[in-house]
Amino acid sequence: MPDIIQLLPDNIANQIAAGEVIQRPASAVKELLENAVDAGATEIKLIVNDAGKALIQVIDNGKGMSETDARMSFERHATSKIKNIDDLFHIKTMGFRGEALASIAAVSQVELKTKKADESVGSYIEIDNSVVKKQEPVAMEKGTSIAMKNLFFNVPARRNFLKSNASELRHIMDEFIRVAMAFPDIFFSLNSNGQEVFHLESGSLKQRIVQILGNNYNAKMVSVQEKTDYMNIYGFVGKPETAKKTRGDQYFFVNNRFIKSAYLNHAVMGAFQEMIAKDSFPMYALFIDLDPSQVDINVHPTKQEIKFEDEKIVYAFVQSAVKHSLAQFSITPTLDFELDANIQSLDAINKPFTEEKKSSVASSSLYNTFSKKNQAHFIDTKSDLKHWKEFYEPAKEVTINNQQTIDHGPLTIDDRQTDIGALIQLHNTYIAAQTTEGYILIHQQNAHERILYERFADAIAGQPISTQKSLFPVTLELAAADVALMHELLIDLNDLGYHLEAFGNNTFVIQGTPADVPQGNEKQSIEKMLEQYKHFSNDLKYSKREKLLRSIAWQQSIKAGTVLSQKEMKVLVEELFACATPNTTPNGKPTYTEFKKTDLDKMFGR
Ligand code: ADP
Ligand code: MG
């Protein structure tokens, strides 16, 4: 029998190793950006086409490489960053494994241009499938440009596993943001398919956070800063009122490396305890610096977990630092803790009765049904009024669109009531209504979510909602990461009455809004809808459209805690029972509960 063990050829060994390091375009982006940072660049430009599937290029003005180093850099285990095992415990650079470029060269077509400051010409190298195709001198400025084309062109199985462009671009932006956030004194830009998505001038950390996460944080962050011999922490946390329903804006960095840590997250959440609703997430960007020997970063290259020598100290330190800064800026709890967490998170509850609250009441479609009588979709023209007749008998005649009149046929209603009768609002949240057999308690927000959801579903199915043109078109500036999302939603939003046009990179012009959303409130309504959409987006079981419907229904719904007039309550009740599925919200929460008179009688011994 012949011997059967062989050494794998380099390109195959590298391809296998690449599987660990380069899983998707975003992992290559991370590696290339980190190399540029390690090279001392003050300007780093990232260019991607087709979400990195066609091209990922990073151009930096760092220290560059000599001709030999340029060639060497693509060998496996080739690094200038450590020389022996001890160095591992004093790592100051982002990279150290010497695997990234070898992996990249094994799964794409690479073009490298690089020049050191003190050399007169630079080097150009072309590599395909780990094989050098071309190497020649090139005239250029100091720095390095690496372009990798057609990622996984030679590993079709992996190429097929890549997600949609929108999803891969989202990952790329996440990695870009993580590096850019950690190095505010470096200029970064990101260009995707010829469009500049980020343009981040160098500046302070605060400026960088605002550049990335959006201007609304500008006056709404407090700084965190504590120093000890053991460790330092600095950064910013969002004031409680900026807490969102999505986890998005939370960043931890240890020695400038982005990490994920449920444990440290818990520490921060503890500091915010009783200041924010339970299901909401405060913004934070916190940087922890400690002696590299106290951290084990020698974990898997693509993993972002970290091990601390003494986690308990780090936990306590982070929590007290955040508590301290929240206290310093005298941000104290102002909420009524008897309220349900859902309710607490509502602006209407968090704020005294202000102009803002008035306008948010005014933004509800119900309000508008009255203020624009006979124009709005007072009652859905849906023919299936079965539930309504069986269960709840309202007035004999109901006004619907175009002022038509519907006759509901013979009535079984309690005949003392000529109308629905007096409705009682309890705790500004529940509506009590008498029925033929007892009474029901309706949850006003849940009920309204159901009503709006069905109305919007019809809109998308071909009965577009009427739009009012903005008299003075408002511009909406989004955080760059939300721009791609907005582009995905534009068409459906159009059917729902939101007419938006892209204008420049991060800006959309609101040309029109549903007739129900009053002018002046357009922007806020779209921002909140997007926020809610992201909240749903982790839920894979729903289609994009379904998530959008639910988000808008939630956003436009009358919130618990809102005072309703008799008329408003009446319409709400009528519209609810005109729904195809009146008994639950789109998410399955009950909209009402029934109490039978016979049961009440029993309770009272009758
Ligand atoms: P590592 O970063 O772990 O050392 P890489 O494979 O990412 O490994 O890079 C290999 C080497 O190539 C680096 O150690 C560095 O010396 C050199 N290098 C890579 N990218 C750049 C760059 N943009 N500018 C200068 N040198 C670079
Ligand atoms: Mg590297």
XYZ file of C-alpha atoms and ligand atoms in Angstrom:
634
model
C 0.000 0.000 0.000
C 1.364 3.439 -0.890
C 1.504 6.191 1.787
C -1.560 8.351 1.628
C -0.852 11.557 3.572
C -0.052 14.670 1.515
C 0.583 18.305 2.368
C -2.237 20.505 1.075
C -1.201 23.005 -1.582
C -0.944 26.568 -0.203
C -4.003 27.891 -1.949
C -6.212 25.152 -0.541
C -4.758 25.431 2.958
C -5.351 29.187 2.762
C -8.887 28.711 1.508
C -9.650 26.489 4.453
C -8.095 28.937 6.888
C -10.008 31.748 5.176
C -13.233 30.062 6.196
C -12.433 31.065 9.760
C -11.454 34.639 9.098
C -13.498 35.775 6.110
C -17.086 34.656 6.447
C -18.711 37.456 4.557
C -17.792 40.782 2.974
C -18.075 42.517 6.342
C -15.329 40.362 7.872
C -12.928 41.408 5.117
C -13.922 45.035 5.679
C -13.108 44.721 9.369
C -9.671 43.221 8.687
C -8.729 45.791 6.058
C -9.889 48.751 8.155
C -7.963 47.454 11.152
C -4.824 47.058 9.068
C -5.143 50.683 7.947
C -5.561 51.810 11.567
C -2.539 49.741 12.601
C -0.556 51.392 9.805
C -1.071 54.769 11.495
C -3.314 56.241 8.809
C -5.093 59.548 9.442
C -7.428 59.050 6.484
C -9.159 55.799 5.599
C -11.560 55.369 2.715
C -13.705 52.310 2.207
C -15.288 51.640 -1.168
C -17.705 48.770 -1.799
C -19.706 47.684 -4.812
C -22.615 45.274 -4.617
C -22.355 45.130 -0.850
C -18.742 44.004 -1.121
C -19.533 41.027 -3.328
C -18.009 42.714 -6.384
C -15.472 45.012 -4.720
C -14.081 45.930 -1.338
C -11.341 48.531 -1.408
C -9.603 50.272 1.466
C -7.332 53.220 0.768
C -5.202 54.618 3.570
C -2.431 57.174 4.015
C -0.571 55.048 6.562
C 3.029 53.986 6.636
C 2.892 51.668 3.598
C 5.040 48.591 2.928
C 8.358 47.922 1.249
C 8.430 45.800 -1.896
C 9.404 42.664 0.048
C 6.923 43.273 2.848
C 4.195 43.806 0.285
C 4.856 40.359 -1.122
C 5.299 38.795 2.321
C 2.103 40.252 3.736
C 0.051 37.655 1.841
C 1.817 34.675 3.390
C 0.020 32.856 6.136
C 1.306 33.750 9.640
C 3.066 36.787 8.177
C 2.837 39.700 10.589
C 4.930 42.656 11.640
C 2.980 42.977 14.870
C 4.254 40.244 17.169
C 7.536 38.407 17.316
C 7.109 36.057 20.242
C 4.485 34.674 22.554
C 5.138 37.323 25.220
C 4.145 40.053 22.777
C 0.686 38.550 22.760
C 0.123 39.940 26.234
C 1.104 43.498 25.333
C -0.798 43.858 22.100
C -1.340 47.469 21.109
C -2.444 46.818 17.534
C -5.798 45.634 16.226
C -4.314 42.712 14.271
C -1.587 40.260 15.219
C -2.374 36.891 13.697
C -1.032 37.497 10.228
C -3.919 35.615 8.678
C -6.163 38.233 7.162
C -4.352 39.087 3.949
C -3.486 35.438 3.250
C -7.137 34.546 3.682
C -8.358 37.407 1.540
C -5.940 36.456 -1.242
C -7.214 32.883 -1.124
C -10.846 33.759 -1.759
C -10.763 36.805 -4.041
C -8.794 38.644 -6.699
C -6.559 41.150 -4.954
C -4.805 44.261 -6.187
C -2.418 45.872 -3.718
C -0.676 49.213 -4.161
C 1.591 50.427 -1.395
C 4.397 52.897 -0.815
C 6.428 53.947 2.184
C 7.108 57.631 2.805
C 10.851 57.286 2.327
C 10.741 55.354 -0.926
C 10.462 56.909 -4.372
C 8.224 54.330 -5.990
C 5.617 51.988 -4.633
C 4.774 48.356 -5.403
C 1.830 46.974 -7.277
C 0.874 43.307 -6.797
C -1.949 41.300 -8.324
C -2.946 38.003 -6.696
C -5.553 35.503 -7.791
C -6.437 32.465 -5.728
C -3.200 32.881 -3.658
C -1.050 33.027 -6.806
C 0.915 36.186 -7.655
C -0.066 37.224 -11.190
C 1.807 40.472 -11.480
C 4.280 42.534 -9.490
C 5.616 45.877 -10.711
C 6.631 49.323 -9.485
C 3.971 52.015 -9.335
C 4.000 55.754 -8.811
C 1.840 56.831 -5.880
C 1.641 58.789 -2.638
C 2.562 57.242 0.694
C 0.024 54.703 1.911
C -1.738 51.548 0.866
C -4.683 50.637 -1.287
C -6.036 47.096 -1.235
C -8.829 46.144 -3.603
C -10.382 42.703 -3.382
C -12.695 41.753 -6.197
C -15.297 39.023 -6.632
C -15.176 37.618 -3.129
C -15.521 33.795 -3.072
C -15.308 33.634 -6.897
C -13.427 30.365 -6.430
C -15.574 29.037 -3.556
C -19.088 29.032 -5.064
C -20.568 27.216 -2.084
C -19.663 30.159 0.147
C -20.732 32.719 -2.401
C -24.158 31.118 -2.481
C -24.459 31.509 1.255
C -24.181 35.273 1.115
C -27.354 37.164 1.978
C -29.097 39.898 0.016
C -27.117 43.041 -0.770
C -29.152 45.000 1.745
C -28.277 42.551 4.467
C -24.566 42.268 3.607
C -24.308 46.053 3.358
C -25.876 46.330 6.792
C -23.123 44.067 8.172
C -20.481 46.128 6.421
C -21.867 49.324 7.918
C -21.881 47.741 11.364
C -18.189 46.886 11.085
C -17.368 50.268 9.594
C -19.169 52.040 12.437
C -17.401 49.974 15.086
C -13.980 50.920 13.790
C -14.881 54.532 13.016
C -16.375 55.042 16.473
C -13.204 53.840 18.172
C -10.924 56.184 16.235
C -12.545 59.618 16.054
C -9.270 61.311 15.217
C -9.071 59.422 11.927
C -11.080 60.569 8.902
C -13.271 57.755 7.542
C -15.517 57.560 4.528
C -17.686 54.809 3.127
C -18.736 54.797 -0.487
C -21.234 52.206 -1.691
C -21.995 51.805 -5.412
C -20.693 55.284 -6.111
C -22.638 56.950 -3.295
C -20.929 58.365 -0.244
C -22.757 56.842 2.708
C -20.500 58.134 5.487
C -18.116 61.072 5.501
C -16.653 61.345 8.970
C -14.265 64.247 9.516
C -11.862 63.722 12.370
C -12.965 65.282 15.645
C -13.894 64.530 19.228
C -15.527 61.297 20.318
C -18.746 63.186 20.928
C -18.715 64.574 17.413
C -18.027 61.137 16.002
C -20.936 59.593 17.902
C -23.278 62.285 16.634
C -21.946 61.914 13.071
C -22.734 58.222 13.213
C -25.844 57.908 15.350
C -27.539 61.121 14.360
C -27.925 64.677 15.508
C -30.752 63.922 17.887
C -28.189 62.726 20.426
C -26.292 65.984 20.282
C -27.707 67.591 23.389
C -28.883 64.301 24.842
C -25.760 62.494 25.982
C -23.897 62.638 29.242
C -20.223 61.918 29.460
C -18.834 59.074 31.505
C -15.315 59.279 32.815
C -13.583 57.493 35.672
C -9.932 56.705 36.141
C -8.256 54.265 38.474
C -4.899 52.561 38.534
C -6.539 49.365 37.410
C -8.716 50.629 34.589
C -10.222 53.679 32.908
C -13.602 54.161 31.417
C -14.765 57.001 29.211
C -17.457 57.643 26.679
C -21.093 58.694 26.579
C -24.496 57.401 27.530
C -27.788 58.701 26.145
C -30.137 60.483 28.509
C -33.018 58.218 29.539
C -35.526 59.903 27.238
C -33.494 58.816 24.212
C -33.821 55.113 25.063
C -35.190 53.199 22.103
C -37.164 50.072 21.487
C -34.259 48.538 19.615
C -30.915 47.536 20.992
C -29.064 49.212 18.095
C -27.054 52.049 19.592
C -24.965 50.225 22.179
C -21.220 49.957 21.917
C -18.514 48.629 24.191
C -14.869 48.850 23.353
C -12.072 47.295 25.317
C -8.686 48.747 24.466
C -10.364 50.223 21.381
C -11.623 46.873 20.166
C -15.397 46.527 19.761
C -16.731 43.757 21.959
C -20.076 42.222 22.760
C -20.695 41.498 26.390
C -24.064 40.609 27.833
C -22.425 40.853 31.232
C -21.245 44.443 30.864
C -24.490 45.371 29.148
C -26.238 44.172 32.273
C -24.032 46.444 34.333
C -25.080 49.486 32.304
C -28.744 48.520 32.290
C -28.514 48.267 36.067
C -27.311 51.850 36.241
C -30.329 52.965 34.212
C -32.714 50.966 36.322
C -35.965 52.758 37.106
C -35.120 55.534 34.690
C -36.242 53.820 31.530
C -38.984 51.395 30.588
C -38.069 47.732 30.965
C -38.208 46.919 27.283
C -36.231 49.896 26.073
C -32.538 50.315 25.419
C -30.392 53.316 26.274
C -27.657 54.473 23.927
C -24.113 53.985 25.105
C -20.647 54.127 23.645
C -18.234 53.179 26.396
C -14.509 52.661 26.172
C -12.729 50.597 28.763
C -8.965 50.712 28.854
C -6.997 48.322 30.943
C -3.649 46.612 30.967
C -3.640 44.152 28.033
C -2.388 41.473 30.434
C -5.757 41.716 32.221
C -7.687 40.751 29.099
C -7.588 37.670 26.963
C -8.020 38.784 23.394
C -6.469 35.642 22.052
C -9.887 34.342 21.195
C -11.274 33.442 17.813
C -10.565 36.275 15.356
C -14.142 36.866 14.348
C -15.599 36.489 17.813
C -16.207 39.627 19.770
C -16.402 38.057 23.178
C -13.710 38.840 25.646
C -12.391 37.377 28.876
C -11.386 39.582 31.766
C -8.986 38.489 34.435
C -11.425 39.809 37.032
C -14.885 40.331 35.583
C -16.548 41.329 38.821
C -14.364 44.381 39.228
C -15.025 45.445 35.674
C -18.777 45.006 36.160
C -18.896 47.048 39.348
C -16.668 49.710 37.869
C -18.744 50.134 34.725
C -21.985 50.273 36.661
C -20.825 52.812 39.193
C -19.221 54.995 36.528
C -22.478 55.173 34.572
C -24.563 55.710 37.720
C -22.241 58.443 38.786
C -22.508 60.365 35.558
C -26.283 60.003 35.393
C -26.488 61.341 38.949
C -24.072 64.154 38.218
C -26.266 65.425 35.463
C -29.171 65.079 37.886
C -31.141 62.758 35.739
C -33.479 61.260 38.253
C -36.454 59.006 37.870
C -39.650 60.841 37.005
C -41.885 57.937 36.171
C -44.866 56.462 37.841
C -43.818 52.914 38.509
C -47.285 51.594 38.831
C -47.703 51.969 35.125
C -47.128 49.107 32.813
C -43.697 49.193 31.193
C -45.295 49.527 27.795
C -47.019 52.615 28.897
C -44.017 54.067 30.591
C -42.109 54.085 27.381
C -44.598 56.368 25.742
C -43.642 59.952 25.297
C -47.080 61.020 26.338
C -46.489 59.606 29.793
C -42.940 60.716 30.207
C -43.751 64.308 29.582
C -46.112 66.780 31.123
C -48.932 68.023 28.961
C -46.992 70.061 26.465
C -47.417 71.248 22.939
C -45.825 68.018 21.887
C -48.421 65.972 23.641
C -51.167 68.021 22.119
C -49.788 67.454 18.682
C -49.381 63.743 19.272
C -53.006 63.495 20.278
C -53.815 65.492 17.195
C -51.827 63.075 15.070
C -54.101 60.170 15.807
C -56.346 59.207 12.961
C -59.271 59.106 15.313
C -58.873 62.720 16.163
C -58.789 63.501 12.504
C -61.826 61.467 11.770
C -63.632 64.096 13.721
C -61.731 67.135 12.720
C -62.209 66.258 9.063
C -65.642 64.828 9.304
C -66.948 62.813 6.438
C -63.738 62.728 4.526
C -61.727 60.168 6.315
C -62.393 56.488 6.373
C -64.852 56.769 9.144
C -65.803 53.136 8.919
C -64.279 50.623 6.707
C -66.543 49.718 3.815
C -65.625 46.101 4.370
C -68.777 44.075 3.895
C -68.119 41.576 6.645
C -69.863 43.147 9.572
C -70.799 39.804 11.032
C -68.955 40.108 14.311
C -70.346 43.475 14.907
C -73.926 42.349 14.529
C -73.493 39.270 16.613
C -71.807 40.963 19.417
C -72.203 44.592 19.586
C -75.119 46.549 18.258
C -74.409 50.157 17.692
C -76.587 52.897 16.336
C -79.069 52.065 13.672
C -77.384 54.120 11.093
C -73.705 54.580 10.633
C -72.094 57.144 8.440
C -69.430 55.746 6.214
C -67.301 57.002 3.381
C -69.006 59.435 1.065
C -71.726 59.952 3.570
C -73.560 56.817 2.559
C -75.782 55.137 5.054
C -75.781 51.513 5.979
C -78.745 49.806 7.500
C -77.674 47.120 9.896
C -80.938 45.297 9.708
C -83.034 44.191 12.651
C -81.533 45.109 15.952
C -81.020 42.974 19.019
C -79.627 45.881 20.901
C -80.674 46.850 24.357
C -83.462 49.128 23.220
C -82.985 51.702 25.907
C -79.966 52.747 23.948
C -80.682 54.854 20.962
C -76.985 55.168 20.371
C -74.075 53.234 21.749
C -74.844 54.801 25.024
C -72.432 56.504 27.338
C -68.956 55.079 27.145
C -66.728 55.383 30.137
C -62.997 55.814 29.914
C -61.023 54.322 32.798
C -57.430 55.263 33.551
C -57.320 56.953 30.137
C -56.709 53.472 28.787
C -59.856 51.352 28.932
C -63.273 51.981 27.503
C -66.220 50.363 29.264
C -69.236 49.771 27.043
C -72.537 48.130 27.813
C -73.536 45.207 25.616
C -76.750 43.233 25.367
C -75.357 40.565 27.691
C -73.179 42.533 30.051
C -70.319 44.878 29.374
C -66.927 44.894 27.726
C -63.672 46.604 28.562
C -61.752 47.655 25.489
C -58.063 48.494 25.570
C -57.959 51.658 23.496
C -54.460 51.269 22.080
C -54.805 47.578 21.291
C -58.147 48.229 19.624
C -56.819 51.080 17.553
C -53.790 49.050 16.439
C -56.172 46.417 15.082
C -58.295 48.993 13.262
C -55.303 50.684 11.652
C -53.665 47.401 10.763
C -56.667 46.253 8.762
C -57.012 49.612 7.110
C -53.362 49.615 6.080
C -53.496 46.023 4.884
C -56.282 47.084 2.533
C -54.210 50.041 1.453
C -51.322 47.839 0.433
C -53.676 45.412 -1.252
C -54.723 48.093 -3.672
C -56.740 50.786 -1.980
C -54.011 53.346 -1.432
C -54.552 55.740 1.409
C -55.112 59.318 0.375
C -52.170 61.595 0.752
C -52.002 65.232 1.550
C -49.179 67.034 -0.178
C -46.838 68.820 2.169
C -47.122 72.560 1.665
C -43.570 73.041 2.806
C -41.806 69.752 2.173
C -39.922 68.701 5.238
C -36.559 66.988 4.989
C -35.791 63.953 7.023
C -32.173 63.253 7.794
C -31.462 59.670 8.735
C -28.503 58.007 10.363
C -26.591 56.475 7.463
C -27.392 52.981 8.631
C -31.122 53.648 8.279
C -30.851 54.938 4.739
C -30.665 51.508 3.109
C -33.640 50.427 5.176
C -35.656 53.421 4.052
C -34.904 52.648 0.412
C -36.319 49.172 0.905
C -39.546 50.537 2.311
C -40.216 53.443 -0.052
C -42.666 51.690 -2.363
C -44.860 50.222 0.350
C -44.761 53.471 2.269
C -46.079 55.146 -0.841
C -49.174 52.942 -0.767
C -49.624 53.828 2.864
C -49.731 57.490 2.003
C -46.150 58.489 2.769
C -44.560 60.028 -0.297
C -40.838 60.293 0.235
C -38.078 61.107 -2.198
C -34.398 60.451 -1.750
C -32.437 63.669 -1.756
C -28.672 63.392 -1.465
C -27.100 60.694 0.647
C -28.807 60.617 3.999
C -31.722 62.878 3.321
C -35.285 62.271 2.198
C -37.856 64.886 1.354
C -41.326 64.219 2.701
C -43.573 65.255 -0.175
C -46.788 63.994 1.324
C -48.209 62.114 4.292
C -51.419 60.196 4.959
C -54.337 62.533 5.361
C -54.477 61.432 8.987
C -51.043 62.676 9.945
C -51.221 66.406 10.521
C -48.680 68.671 8.907
C -45.871 69.476 11.253
C -45.787 65.977 12.659
C -44.614 64.112 9.563
C -41.037 63.768 10.541
C -41.598 62.423 14.005
C -44.151 59.954 12.732
C -41.726 58.501 10.192
C -38.846 58.333 12.634
C -40.948 56.476 15.150
C -42.270 54.121 12.524
C -38.691 53.269 11.461
C -37.686 52.687 15.033
C -40.562 50.290 15.547
C -39.803 48.567 12.256
C -36.269 47.863 13.446
C -37.725 46.545 16.646
C -39.586 43.971 14.583
C -36.779 43.285 12.194
C -35.153 40.618 14.288
C -38.323 38.680 13.892
C -37.657 36.585 10.827
C -41.076 35.056 10.661
C -42.656 38.205 9.243
C -42.314 39.594 5.751
C -40.991 43.078 5.245
C -44.507 44.253 4.453
C -46.035 42.671 7.503
C -43.457 44.351 9.702
C -44.148 47.664 8.059
C -47.911 47.301 8.550
C -47.475 46.484 12.181
C -45.025 49.300 12.726
C -47.261 51.927 11.198
C -50.314 50.618 12.970
C -48.435 50.873 16.226
C -46.998 54.273 15.452
C -50.275 55.897 14.493
C -52.346 54.251 17.184
C -53.887 56.206 19.995
C -51.722 55.399 22.930
C -52.815 54.188 26.321
C -52.944 57.220 28.556
C -54.613 59.465 26.002
C -57.833 61.178 27.008
C -60.638 60.418 24.549
C -63.889 62.271 24.019
C -67.250 60.483 23.854
C -67.264 60.826 20.104
C -63.780 59.424 19.750
C -64.613 56.458 21.938
C -67.735 55.805 19.946
C -65.901 55.720 16.654
C -63.216 53.521 18.112
C -65.742 50.977 19.323
C -67.633 51.000 16.043
C -64.519 50.674 13.953
C -63.204 47.872 16.107
C -66.254 45.732 15.601
C -66.220 46.435 11.898
C -62.826 44.715 11.715
C -62.415 41.257 10.251
C -60.639 40.099 13.399
C -61.719 42.477 16.131
C -60.646 40.470 19.145
C -56.848 40.763 19.020
C -54.092 43.122 17.944
C -51.974 42.051 14.973
C -49.507 40.732 17.559
C -52.124 38.670 19.327
C -52.847 40.811 22.370
C -56.531 40.952 23.312
C -58.387 44.111 22.311
C -61.251 43.646 24.757
C -62.567 41.418 27.524
C -66.187 40.606 28.089
C -68.024 40.533 31.426
C -71.401 38.791 31.432
C -74.303 40.180 33.384
C -75.234 36.671 34.526
C -71.785 36.328 36.117
C -72.115 39.713 37.738
C -75.483 38.748 39.114
C -74.024 35.602 40.625
C -71.279 37.592 42.275
C -73.903 39.685 43.955
C -75.966 36.728 45.062
C -78.722 37.385 42.537
P -1.925 41.143 10.938
O -2.700 42.411 10.803
O -2.516 40.209 11.905
O -0.468 41.374 11.169
P -2.570 40.799 8.156
O -2.639 39.621 7.294
O -3.808 41.592 8.325
O -2.021 40.358 9.555
O -1.449 41.746 7.602
C -0.135 41.245 7.449
C 0.892 42.353 7.545
O 0.788 43.198 6.404
C 0.700 43.278 8.730
O 1.338 42.778 9.882
C 1.334 44.574 8.234
O 2.718 44.555 8.464
C 1.108 44.516 6.740
N -0.028 45.357 6.337
C -1.290 44.932 6.084
N -2.081 45.958 5.725
C -1.327 47.069 5.760
C -1.580 48.460 5.494
N -2.786 48.904 5.136
N -0.531 49.329 5.607
C 0.689 48.882 5.983
N 0.966 47.595 6.257
C -0.007 46.688 6.144
Mg -4.603 42.524 10.083
